[in-house]
Amino acid sequence: MIQPCRERDIPEAVLLLELTSAADGRFRWRRALEDPGTRAVVAVDGGRVVGAGLVGTVPDFRGQSPIGLAVAPEVRGRGIGTALAGELAALASGQSGIFAMTLRDDLPGGLRFAERAGLAVVNHCTGWTIRLADPQALRAAAGEAAARSGVRLDETTMGESRDRFVAAAADSVAGMPTDTPIDLERFAAGMPDETVLLFASDAGGTAGVCLIRPDGEAGGWHTSYTGVVTRCRRRGVARALKLASFAAAAARGGTAMHGENDDRNAPMLALSAAVGMRRGLGYWALAGERITAPRRS
């Protein structure tokens, strides 16, 4: 049975939608489901939520209205995803603009389904991962990189420095590959207050910023943003921030760092490899002007 998502359904819906995420997005899914403007449905089988879908009405940080759809692995192949897509198509029928979603890149079946539902791949982000070692050694390496690039490093949190993050990101995002405007204030507002920020500064002010947060599994951390302001590029600032982020996570008990780089961002792809990261789980970004209910193949 497909029915509107009720408050008591949200925890199960969050866990299902999280199956599509390359990084821990549970706080993002919960925030979306609790947003009064979101329209969400769930599939219920024997009293258990086995599928979930949502259509947001407020553009997300990519400047597009977010959607999500997931079905529990053990009940896939029964047409539940098709039924949910049909409900989402009906919910979005009076809404104009672009709909968007992200999907972890180890789900080719999910990608084919999304394409049949009217979405097309906009870009791909390569995933990277690294095991974290001694925080003191990592901090020393970050200090050396900072000295070479002429910056000083400091740690803070999103709750303490949200406005500073937005200002630094607004400058550093210039020239980065993106297909849509980025609503940085909304992006920052969606991050928990305890999210860790690493800033690089010089005599001219903020030179760059890196945002990291715990990534679900014990010891796991995720890099959600790294950027260098335009006046400070090609000085090694990003390398110093990356290494500082590893040290900050390790000092908080982190054992691994994961992140993604847009495949069109050659400098960041090269940097991730240069600092010792290895290819890991990434994601596809998809978008479309409408949602359709795909025929079952």
PDB file of C-alpha atoms in Angstrom:
ATOM      1  CA  MET A   1       0.000   0.000   0.000  1.00  0.00           C
ATOM      2  CA  ILE A   2       1.306   3.458  -0.936  1.00  0.00           C
ATOM      3  CA  GLN A   3       0.342   6.160   1.547  1.00  0.00           C
ATOM      4  CA  PRO A   4       1.494   9.606   2.721  1.00  0.00           C
ATOM      5  CA  CYS A   5       4.557   9.541   4.956  1.00  0.00           C
ATOM      6  CA  ARG A   6       3.494  10.083   8.559  1.00  0.00           C
ATOM      7  CA  GLU A   7       5.691  11.355  11.373  1.00  0.00           C
ATOM      8  CA  ARG A   8       6.037   7.828  12.766  1.00  0.00           C
ATOM      9  CA  ASP A   9       7.230   6.600   9.343  1.00  0.00           C
ATOM     10  CA  ILE A  10      10.134   9.061   9.141  1.00  0.00           C
ATOM     11  CA  PRO A  11      12.825   6.945  10.906  1.00  0.00           C
ATOM     12  CA  GLU A  12      12.253   3.983   8.577  1.00  0.00           C
ATOM     13  CA  ALA A  13      11.978   6.254   5.526  1.00  0.00           C
ATOM     14  CA  VAL A  14      15.296   7.919   6.413  1.00  0.00           C
ATOM     15  CA  LEU A  15      17.075   4.556   6.588  1.00  0.00           C
ATOM     16  CA  LEU A  16      15.660   3.524   3.211  1.00  0.00           C
ATOM     17  CA  LEU A  17      16.557   6.775   1.462  1.00  0.00           C
ATOM     18  CA  GLU A  18      20.023   6.554   2.985  1.00  0.00           C
ATOM     19  CA  LEU A  19      20.586   3.427   0.843  1.00  0.00           C
ATOM     20  CA  THR A  20      21.018   5.754  -2.151  1.00  0.00           C
ATOM     21  CA  SER A  21      23.658   7.992  -0.514  1.00  0.00           C
ATOM     22  CA  ALA A  22      27.395   7.823  -1.098  1.00  0.00           C
ATOM     23  CA  ALA A  23      28.022   9.499   2.268  1.00  0.00           C
ATOM     24  CA  ASP A  24      26.027   9.648   5.491  1.00  0.00           C
ATOM     25  CA  GLY A  25      23.001  11.771   4.596  1.00  0.00           C
ATOM     26  CA  ARG A  26      20.630  10.760   7.368  1.00  0.00           C
ATOM     27  CA  PHE A  27      20.416  14.269   8.801  1.00  0.00           C
ATOM     28  CA  ARG A  28      19.666  15.610   5.301  1.00  0.00           C
ATOM     29  CA  TRP A  29      16.905  13.065   4.650  1.00  0.00           C
ATOM     30  CA  ARG A  30      15.323  13.690   8.047  1.00  0.00           C
ATOM     31  CA  ARG A  31      15.425  17.446   7.507  1.00  0.00           C
ATOM     32  CA  ALA A  32      13.782  17.020   4.092  1.00  0.00           C
ATOM     33  CA  LEU A  33      11.046  14.728   5.418  1.00  0.00           C
ATOM     34  CA  GLU A  34      10.300  17.093   8.292  1.00  0.00           C
ATOM     35  CA  ASP A  35      10.149  20.148   5.998  1.00  0.00           C
ATOM     36  CA  PRO A  36       6.505  21.297   5.685  1.00  0.00           C
ATOM     37  CA  GLY A  37       7.023  21.888   1.966  1.00  0.00           C
ATOM     38  CA  THR A  38       8.135  18.332   1.232  1.00  0.00           C
ATOM     39  CA  ARG A  39       5.622  15.856  -0.188  1.00  0.00           C
ATOM     40  CA  ALA A  40       6.529  12.298   0.759  1.00  0.00           C
ATOM     41  CA  VAL A  41       5.015   8.845   0.415  1.00  0.00           C
ATOM     42  CA  VAL A  42       5.904   5.409   1.743  1.00  0.00           C
ATOM     43  CA  ALA A  43       5.198   1.867   0.621  1.00  0.00           C
ATOM     44  CA  VAL A  44       3.915  -0.351   3.436  1.00  0.00           C
ATOM     45  CA  ASP A  45       3.940  -4.147   3.358  1.00  0.00           C
ATOM     46  CA  GLY A  46       2.601  -6.065   6.341  1.00  0.00           C
ATOM     47  CA  GLY A  47       2.810  -2.994   8.530  1.00  0.00           C
ATOM     48  CA  ARG A  48       6.467  -2.361   7.628  1.00  0.00           C
ATOM     49  CA  VAL A  49       7.773   0.557   5.563  1.00  0.00           C
ATOM     50  CA  VAL A  50       9.574  -1.008   2.586  1.00  0.00           C
ATOM     51  CA  GLY A  51       9.826   1.980   0.258  1.00  0.00           C
ATOM     52  CA  ALA A  52       9.958   5.765   0.438  1.00  0.00           C
ATOM     53  CA  GLY A  53       9.869   8.696  -1.951  1.00  0.00           C
ATOM     54  CA  LEU A  54       9.848  12.472  -1.641  1.00  0.00           C
ATOM     55  CA  VAL A  55       9.613  15.625  -3.709  1.00  0.00           C
ATOM     56  CA  GLY A  56      10.962  18.837  -2.189  1.00  0.00           C
ATOM     57  CA  THR A  57       9.482  22.220  -3.059  1.00  0.00           C
ATOM     58  CA  VAL A  58      12.433  24.362  -1.987  1.00  0.00           C
ATOM     59  CA  PRO A  59      15.507  24.200  -4.259  1.00  0.00           C
ATOM     60  CA  ASP A  60      18.412  22.413  -2.620  1.00  0.00           C
ATOM     61  CA  PHE A  61      22.051  23.521  -2.619  1.00  0.00           C
ATOM     62  CA  ARG A  62      22.404  22.631  -6.317  1.00  0.00           C
ATOM     63  CA  GLY A  63      19.591  25.070  -7.132  1.00  0.00           C
ATOM     64  CA  GLN A  64      17.208  22.248  -8.025  1.00  0.00           C
ATOM     65  CA  SER A  65      14.187  20.744  -6.270  1.00  0.00           C
ATOM     66  CA  PRO A  66      15.346  17.535  -4.569  1.00  0.00           C
ATOM     67  CA  ILE A  67      13.707  14.153  -4.959  1.00  0.00           C
ATOM     68  CA  GLY A  68      14.469  10.783  -3.407  1.00  0.00           C
ATOM     69  CA  LEU A  69      13.233   7.237  -3.960  1.00  0.00           C
ATOM     70  CA  ALA A  70      14.320   3.958  -2.393  1.00  0.00           C
ATOM     71  CA  VAL A  71      13.007   0.426  -1.950  1.00  0.00           C
ATOM     72  CA  ALA A  72      14.205  -2.161   0.575  1.00  0.00           C
ATOM     73  CA  PRO A  73      16.511  -4.696  -1.177  1.00  0.00           C
ATOM     74  CA  GLU A  74      14.490  -7.734  -0.129  1.00  0.00           C
ATOM     75  CA  VAL A  75      11.308  -6.535  -1.900  1.00  0.00           C
ATOM     76  CA  ARG A  76      12.801  -5.134  -5.090  1.00  0.00           C
ATOM     77  CA  GLY A  77      11.489  -6.465  -8.378  1.00  0.00           C
ATOM     78  CA  ARG A  78       7.847  -6.378  -7.287  1.00  0.00           C
ATOM     79  CA  GLY A  79       6.983  -3.021  -8.880  1.00  0.00           C
ATOM     80  CA  ILE A  80       7.137  -1.037  -5.635  1.00  0.00           C
ATOM     81  CA  GLY A  81       9.626   1.458  -7.071  1.00  0.00           C
ATOM     82  CA  THR A  82       7.437   1.935 -10.130  1.00  0.00           C
ATOM     83  CA  ALA A  83       4.419   2.580  -7.917  1.00  0.00           C
ATOM     84  CA  LEU A  84       6.358   5.107  -5.831  1.00  0.00           C
ATOM     85  CA  ALA A  85       7.627   6.844  -8.971  1.00  0.00           C
ATOM     86  CA  GLY A  86       4.037   7.129 -10.163  1.00  0.00           C
ATOM     87  CA  GLU A  87       3.060   8.778  -6.886  1.00  0.00           C
ATOM     88  CA  LEU A  88       5.988  11.190  -7.114  1.00  0.00           C
ATOM     89  CA  ALA A  89       5.039  12.041 -10.696  1.00  0.00           C
ATOM     90  CA  ALA A  90       1.540  12.921  -9.514  1.00  0.00           C
ATOM     91  CA  LEU A  91       2.835  14.971  -6.582  1.00  0.00           C
ATOM     92  CA  ALA A  92       5.196  16.919  -8.854  1.00  0.00           C
ATOM     93  CA  SER A  93       2.751  17.380 -11.727  1.00  0.00           C
ATOM     94  CA  GLY A  94       2.019  21.032 -10.902  1.00  0.00           C
ATOM     95  CA  GLN A  95       5.599  21.932 -10.055  1.00  0.00           C
ATOM     96  CA  SER A  96       7.896  23.576 -12.605  1.00  0.00           C
ATOM     97  CA  GLY A  97      11.665  23.741 -12.697  1.00  0.00           C
ATOM     98  CA  ILE A  98      14.319  21.051 -12.484  1.00  0.00           C
ATOM     99  CA  PHE A  99      14.156  17.990 -10.243  1.00  0.00           C
ATOM    100  CA  ALA A 100      17.420  16.478  -9.065  1.00  0.00           C
ATOM    101  CA  MET A 101      18.775  13.556  -7.124  1.00  0.00           C
ATOM    102  CA  THR A 102      22.094  11.911  -6.350  1.00  0.00           C
ATOM    103  CA  LEU A 103      22.727   8.173  -6.432  1.00  0.00           C
ATOM    104  CA  ARG A 104      25.746   6.226  -5.215  1.00  0.00           C
ATOM    105  CA  ASP A 105      27.670   4.871  -8.171  1.00  0.00           C
ATOM    106  CA  ASP A 106      27.651   1.195  -7.209  1.00  0.00           C
ATOM    107  CA  LEU A 107      23.935   0.883  -8.007  1.00  0.00           C
ATOM    108  CA  PRO A 108      23.703   0.492 -11.805  1.00  0.00           C
ATOM    109  CA  GLY A 109      20.190  -0.924 -11.501  1.00  0.00           C
ATOM    110  CA  GLY A 110      19.115   2.165  -9.605  1.00  0.00           C
ATOM    111  CA  LEU A 111      20.676   4.370 -12.282  1.00  0.00           C
ATOM    112  CA  ARG A 112      18.746   2.601 -15.037  1.00  0.00           C
ATOM    113  CA  PHE A 113      15.525   3.006 -13.053  1.00  0.00           C
ATOM    114  CA  ALA A 114      16.164   6.727 -12.476  1.00  0.00           C
ATOM    115  CA  GLU A 115      16.781   7.245 -16.185  1.00  0.00           C
ATOM    116  CA  ARG A 116      13.522   5.479 -17.030  1.00  0.00           C
ATOM    117  CA  ALA A 117      11.811   7.782 -14.529  1.00  0.00           C
ATOM    118  CA  GLY A 118      12.812  10.835 -16.560  1.00  0.00           C
ATOM    119  CA  LEU A 119      16.163  11.802 -15.068  1.00  0.00           C
ATOM    120  CA  ALA A 120      19.492  12.063 -16.877  1.00  0.00           C
ATOM    121  CA  VAL A 121      23.039  12.020 -15.541  1.00  0.00           C
ATOM    122  CA  VAL A 122      24.371  15.561 -15.166  1.00  0.00           C
ATOM    123  CA  ASN A 123      27.779  14.615 -13.874  1.00  0.00           C
ATOM    124  CA  HIS A 124      29.690  12.014 -11.886  1.00  0.00           C
ATOM    125  CA  CYS A 125      31.796  12.504  -8.769  1.00  0.00           C
ATOM    126  CA  THR A 126      34.663  10.119  -8.096  1.00  0.00           C
ATOM    127  CA  GLY A 127      34.900   8.874  -4.537  1.00  0.00           C
ATOM    128  CA  TRP A 128      38.126   8.835  -2.539  1.00  0.00           C
ATOM    129  CA  THR A 129      39.066   7.262   0.780  1.00  0.00           C
ATOM    130  CA  ILE A 130      42.083   7.131   3.080  1.00  0.00           C
ATOM    131  CA  ARG A 131      42.907   5.414   6.357  1.00  0.00           C
ATOM    132  CA  LEU A 132      43.885   7.940   9.007  1.00  0.00           C
ATOM    133  CA  ALA A 133      47.103   7.521  10.966  1.00  0.00           C
ATOM    134  CA  ASP A 134      48.638   9.312  13.957  1.00  0.00           C
ATOM    135  CA  PRO A 135      46.973  12.724  14.363  1.00  0.00           C
ATOM    136  CA  GLN A 136      50.213  14.362  15.514  1.00  0.00           C
ATOM    137  CA  ALA A 137      52.034  13.259  12.367  1.00  0.00           C
ATOM    138  CA  LEU A 138      49.133  14.438  10.240  1.00  0.00           C
ATOM    139  CA  ARG A 139      49.060  17.777  12.020  1.00  0.00           C
ATOM    140  CA  ALA A 140      52.804  18.199  11.478  1.00  0.00           C
ATOM    141  CA  ALA A 141      52.375  17.473   7.758  1.00  0.00           C
ATOM    142  CA  ALA A 142      49.532  19.990   7.576  1.00  0.00           C
ATOM    143  CA  GLY A 143      51.694  22.593   9.342  1.00  0.00           C
ATOM    144  CA  GLU A 144      54.488  22.099   6.832  1.00  0.00           C
ATOM    145  CA  ALA A 145      52.077  22.442   3.902  1.00  0.00           C
ATOM    146  CA  ALA A 146      50.560  25.575   5.466  1.00  0.00           C
ATOM    147  CA  ALA A 147      53.991  27.147   5.900  1.00  0.00           C
ATOM    148  CA  ARG A 148      54.875  26.460   2.274  1.00  0.00           C
ATOM    149  CA  SER A 149      51.605  28.025   1.076  1.00  0.00           C
ATOM    150  CA  GLY A 150      51.910  31.039   3.403  1.00  0.00           C
ATOM    151  CA  VAL A 151      48.762  30.449   5.464  1.00  0.00           C
ATOM    152  CA  ARG A 152      47.851  29.665   9.049  1.00  0.00           C
ATOM    153  CA  LEU A 153      45.245  27.044   9.927  1.00  0.00           C
ATOM    154  CA  ASP A 154      42.508  27.094  12.529  1.00  0.00           C
ATOM    155  CA  GLU A 155      39.638  24.795  13.503  1.00  0.00           C
ATOM    156  CA  THR A 156      36.107  25.827  14.400  1.00  0.00           C
ATOM    157  CA  THR A 157      32.544  24.578  13.936  1.00  0.00           C
ATOM    158  CA  MET A 158      29.628  25.446  11.705  1.00  0.00           C
ATOM    159  CA  GLY A 159      27.690  26.689  14.705  1.00  0.00           C
ATOM    160  CA  GLU A 160      30.447  29.182  15.490  1.00  0.00           C
ATOM    161  CA  SER A 161      31.413  30.205  11.957  1.00  0.00           C
ATOM    162  CA  ARG A 162      28.462  29.625   9.606  1.00  0.00           C
ATOM    163  CA  ASP A 163      28.615  33.139   8.103  1.00  0.00           C
ATOM    164  CA  ARG A 164      32.366  32.913   7.602  1.00  0.00           C
ATOM    165  CA  PHE A 165      31.933  29.580   5.838  1.00  0.00           C
ATOM    166  CA  VAL A 166      29.279  30.976   3.479  1.00  0.00           C
ATOM    167  CA  ALA A 167      31.474  33.962   2.613  1.00  0.00           C
ATOM    168  CA  ALA A 168      34.566  31.811   1.988  1.00  0.00           C
ATOM    169  CA  ALA A 169      32.634  29.236  -0.027  1.00  0.00           C
ATOM    170  CA  ALA A 170      30.966  31.950  -2.130  1.00  0.00           C
ATOM    171  CA  ASP A 171      34.400  33.130  -3.245  1.00  0.00           C
ATOM    172  CA  SER A 172      36.059  29.720  -3.527  1.00  0.00           C
ATOM    173  CA  VAL A 173      33.236  28.182  -5.586  1.00  0.00           C
ATOM    174  CA  ALA A 174      33.942  30.617  -8.430  1.00  0.00           C
ATOM    175  CA  GLY A 175      35.303  28.734 -11.420  1.00  0.00           C
ATOM    176  CA  MET A 176      34.516  25.305  -9.988  1.00  0.00           C
ATOM    177  CA  PRO A 177      32.572  22.940 -12.286  1.00  0.00           C
ATOM    178  CA  THR A 178      28.856  23.126 -11.559  1.00  0.00           C
ATOM    179  CA  ASP A 179      25.746  22.941 -13.695  1.00  0.00           C
ATOM    180  CA  THR A 180      23.426  24.932 -11.460  1.00  0.00           C
ATOM    181  CA  PRO A 181      23.586  27.793  -8.946  1.00  0.00           C
ATOM    182  CA  ILE A 182      24.547  26.734  -5.437  1.00  0.00           C
ATOM    183  CA  ASP A 183      22.465  28.036  -2.533  1.00  0.00           C
ATOM    184  CA  LEU A 184      25.305  28.163  -0.023  1.00  0.00           C
ATOM    185  CA  GLU A 185      23.208  29.595   2.788  1.00  0.00           C
ATOM    186  CA  ARG A 186      20.757  26.714   2.512  1.00  0.00           C
ATOM    187  CA  PHE A 187      23.617  24.237   2.265  1.00  0.00           C
ATOM    188  CA  ALA A 188      25.242  25.676   5.394  1.00  0.00           C
ATOM    189  CA  ALA A 189      21.930  25.859   7.260  1.00  0.00           C
ATOM    190  CA  GLY A 190      21.443  22.152   6.646  1.00  0.00           C
ATOM    191  CA  MET A 191      24.737  21.217   8.305  1.00  0.00           C
ATOM    192  CA  PRO A 192      24.673  20.403  12.036  1.00  0.00           C
ATOM    193  CA  ASP A 193      26.221  22.986  14.346  1.00  0.00           C
ATOM    194  CA  GLU A 194      28.958  20.526  15.378  1.00  0.00           C
ATOM    195  CA  THR A 195      30.216  20.143  11.786  1.00  0.00           C
ATOM    196  CA  VAL A 196      33.970  20.802  11.807  1.00  0.00           C
ATOM    197  CA  LEU A 197      35.425  23.634   9.712  1.00  0.00           C
ATOM    198  CA  LEU A 198      39.110  24.136   8.870  1.00  0.00           C
ATOM    199  CA  PHE A 199      40.055  27.630   7.706  1.00  0.00           C
ATOM    200  CA  ALA A 200      43.263  28.781   6.046  1.00  0.00           C
ATOM    201  CA  SER A 201      44.099  32.483   6.444  1.00  0.00           C
ATOM    202  CA  ASP A 202      46.806  34.918   5.434  1.00  0.00           C
ATOM    203  CA  ALA A 203      47.352  38.671   5.674  1.00  0.00           C
ATOM    204  CA  GLY A 204      44.547  39.221   3.192  1.00  0.00           C
ATOM    205  CA  GLY A 205      41.975  37.283   5.225  1.00  0.00           C
ATOM    206  CA  THR A 206      40.404  33.882   4.663  1.00  0.00           C
ATOM    207  CA  ALA A 207      42.280  31.904   2.012  1.00  0.00           C
ATOM    208  CA  GLY A 208      40.230  28.700   1.981  1.00  0.00           C
ATOM    209  CA  VAL A 209      37.915  26.408   3.897  1.00  0.00           C
ATOM    210  CA  CYS A 210      37.300  22.695   4.368  1.00  0.00           C
ATOM    211  CA  LEU A 211      34.151  21.174   5.883  1.00  0.00           C
ATOM    212  CA  ILE A 212      34.221  17.686   7.446  1.00  0.00           C
ATOM    213  CA  ARG A 213      31.732  15.657   9.468  1.00  0.00           C
ATOM    214  CA  PRO A 214      31.287  12.123  10.893  1.00  0.00           C
ATOM    215  CA  ASP A 215      30.221   9.660   8.219  1.00  0.00           C
ATOM    216  CA  GLY A 216      27.884   7.117   9.757  1.00  0.00           C
ATOM    217  CA  GLU A 217      30.084   4.168  10.642  1.00  0.00           C
ATOM    218  CA  ALA A 218      32.228   4.398  13.764  1.00  0.00           C
ATOM    219  CA  GLY A 219      35.474   6.170  12.887  1.00  0.00           C
ATOM    220  CA  GLY A 220      34.243   7.280   9.482  1.00  0.00           C
ATOM    221  CA  TRP A 221      34.468  10.930   8.383  1.00  0.00           C
ATOM    222  CA  HIS A 222      33.449  12.725   5.206  1.00  0.00           C
ATOM    223  CA  THR A 223      34.815  15.798   3.425  1.00  0.00           C
ATOM    224  CA  SER A 224      31.757  17.731   2.241  1.00  0.00           C
ATOM    225  CA  TYR A 225      33.521  20.815   0.874  1.00  0.00           C
ATOM    226  CA  THR A 226      37.039  22.044   0.156  1.00  0.00           C
ATOM    227  CA  GLY A 227      37.626  25.356  -1.572  1.00  0.00           C
ATOM    228  CA  VAL A 228      40.309  28.017  -2.004  1.00  0.00           C
ATOM    229  CA  VAL A 229      39.418  31.656  -2.646  1.00  0.00           C
ATOM    230  CA  THR A 230      40.353  32.924  -6.085  1.00  0.00           C
ATOM    231  CA  ARG A 231      43.242  35.152  -4.973  1.00  0.00           C
ATOM    232  CA  CYS A 232      45.027  32.263  -3.216  1.00  0.00           C
ATOM    233  CA  ARG A 233      44.878  29.482  -5.769  1.00  0.00           C
ATOM    234  CA  ARG A 234      47.903  27.531  -7.000  1.00  0.00           C
ATOM    235  CA  ARG A 235      49.776  28.120  -3.755  1.00  0.00           C
ATOM    236  CA  GLY A 236      49.153  24.736  -2.124  1.00  0.00           C
ATOM    237  CA  VAL A 237      46.389  25.996   0.195  1.00  0.00           C
ATOM    238  CA  ALA A 238      44.054  23.119  -0.690  1.00  0.00           C
ATOM    239  CA  ARG A 239      46.748  20.581   0.194  1.00  0.00           C
ATOM    240  CA  ALA A 240      47.237  22.208   3.611  1.00  0.00           C
ATOM    241  CA  LEU A 241      43.466  22.130   4.218  1.00  0.00           C
ATOM    242  CA  LYS A 242      43.190  18.479   3.177  1.00  0.00           C
ATOM    243  CA  LEU A 243      45.966  17.400   5.505  1.00  0.00           C
ATOM    244  CA  ALA A 244      44.539  19.528   8.318  1.00  0.00           C
ATOM    245  CA  SER A 245      41.159  17.861   7.831  1.00  0.00           C
ATOM    246  CA  PHE A 246      42.773  14.416   8.182  1.00  0.00           C
ATOM    247  CA  ALA A 247      44.459  15.526  11.411  1.00  0.00           C
ATOM    248  CA  ALA A 248      41.241  17.025  12.808  1.00  0.00           C
ATOM    249  CA  ALA A 249      39.275  13.855  12.113  1.00  0.00           C
ATOM    250  CA  ALA A 250      41.994  11.601  13.528  1.00  0.00           C
ATOM    251  CA  ALA A 251      42.161  13.712  16.688  1.00  0.00           C
ATOM    252  CA  ARG A 252      38.430  13.065  17.141  1.00  0.00           C
ATOM    253  CA  GLY A 253      38.810   9.307  16.834  1.00  0.00           C
ATOM    254  CA  GLY A 254      38.448   9.127  13.069  1.00  0.00           C
ATOM    255  CA  THR A 255      39.960   6.121  11.332  1.00  0.00           C
ATOM    256  CA  ALA A 256      39.002   6.879   7.719  1.00  0.00           C
ATOM    257  CA  MET A 257      38.139   9.878   5.551  1.00  0.00           C
ATOM    258  CA  HIS A 258      35.894   9.695   2.491  1.00  0.00           C
ATOM    259  CA  GLY A 259      35.090  12.367  -0.055  1.00  0.00           C
ATOM    260  CA  GLU A 260      34.147  12.971  -3.677  1.00  0.00           C
ATOM    261  CA  ASN A 261      35.458  15.173  -6.473  1.00  0.00           C
ATOM    262  CA  ASP A 262      33.577  16.187  -9.591  1.00  0.00           C
ATOM    263  CA  ASP A 263      35.163  14.344 -12.519  1.00  0.00           C
ATOM    264  CA  ARG A 264      35.599  17.698 -14.302  1.00  0.00           C
ATOM    265  CA  ASN A 265      37.649  19.150 -11.444  1.00  0.00           C
ATOM    266  CA  ALA A 266      41.095  17.956 -12.507  1.00  0.00           C
ATOM    267  CA  PRO A 267      43.079  19.872  -9.839  1.00  0.00           C
ATOM    268  CA  MET A 268      41.082  18.353  -6.956  1.00  0.00           C
ATOM    269  CA  LEU A 269      41.223  14.869  -8.468  1.00  0.00           C
ATOM    270  CA  ALA A 270      45.008  15.200  -8.693  1.00  0.00           C
ATOM    271  CA  LEU A 271      45.239  16.543  -5.139  1.00  0.00           C
ATOM    272  CA  SER A 272      43.188  13.697  -3.671  1.00  0.00           C
ATOM    273  CA  ALA A 273      45.554  11.200  -5.279  1.00  0.00           C
ATOM    274  CA  ALA A 274      48.633  13.214  -4.242  1.00  0.00           C
ATOM    275  CA  VAL A 275      47.717  13.200  -0.535  1.00  0.00           C
ATOM    276  CA  GLY A 276      47.390   9.416  -0.539  1.00  0.00           C
ATOM    277  CA  MET A 277      43.662   8.886  -1.049  1.00  0.00           C
ATOM    278  CA  ARG A 278      42.447   5.863  -3.014  1.00  0.00           C
ATOM    279  CA  ARG A 279      39.388   5.627  -5.238  1.00  0.00           C
ATOM    280  CA  GLY A 280      36.224   4.678  -3.369  1.00  0.00           C
ATOM    281  CA  LEU A 281      32.458   5.126  -3.481  1.00  0.00           C
ATOM    282  CA  GLY A 282      31.244   8.083  -5.568  1.00  0.00           C
ATOM    283  CA  TYR A 283      27.912   9.208  -6.949  1.00  0.00           C
ATOM    284  CA  TRP A 284      25.965  10.262 -10.026  1.00  0.00           C
ATOM    285  CA  ALA A 285      24.034  13.534 -10.053  1.00  0.00           C
ATOM    286  CA  LEU A 286      20.826  13.320 -12.088  1.00  0.00           C
ATOM    287  CA  ALA A 287      18.279  15.921 -13.145  1.00  0.00           C
ATOM    288  CA  GLY A 288      15.156  16.258 -15.264  1.00  0.00           C
ATOM    289  CA  GLU A 289      12.253  18.571 -15.961  1.00  0.00           C
ATOM    290  CA  ARG A 290       9.650  15.994 -14.984  1.00  0.00           C
ATOM    291  CA  ILE A 291       9.228  12.689 -13.186  1.00  0.00           C
ATOM    292  CA  THR A 292       7.578   9.769 -14.942  1.00  0.00           C
ATOM    293  CA  ALA A 293       6.358   6.365 -13.816  1.00  0.00           C
ATOM    294  CA  PRO A 294       8.600   3.956 -15.754  1.00  0.00           C
ATOM    295  CA  ARG A 295       7.172   0.818 -17.261  1.00  0.00           C
ATOM    296  CA  ARG A 296       8.405  -2.335 -15.622  1.00  0.00           C
ATOM    297  CA  SER A 297      11.122  -3.976 -17.725  1.00  0.00           C
TER     298      SER A 297
END
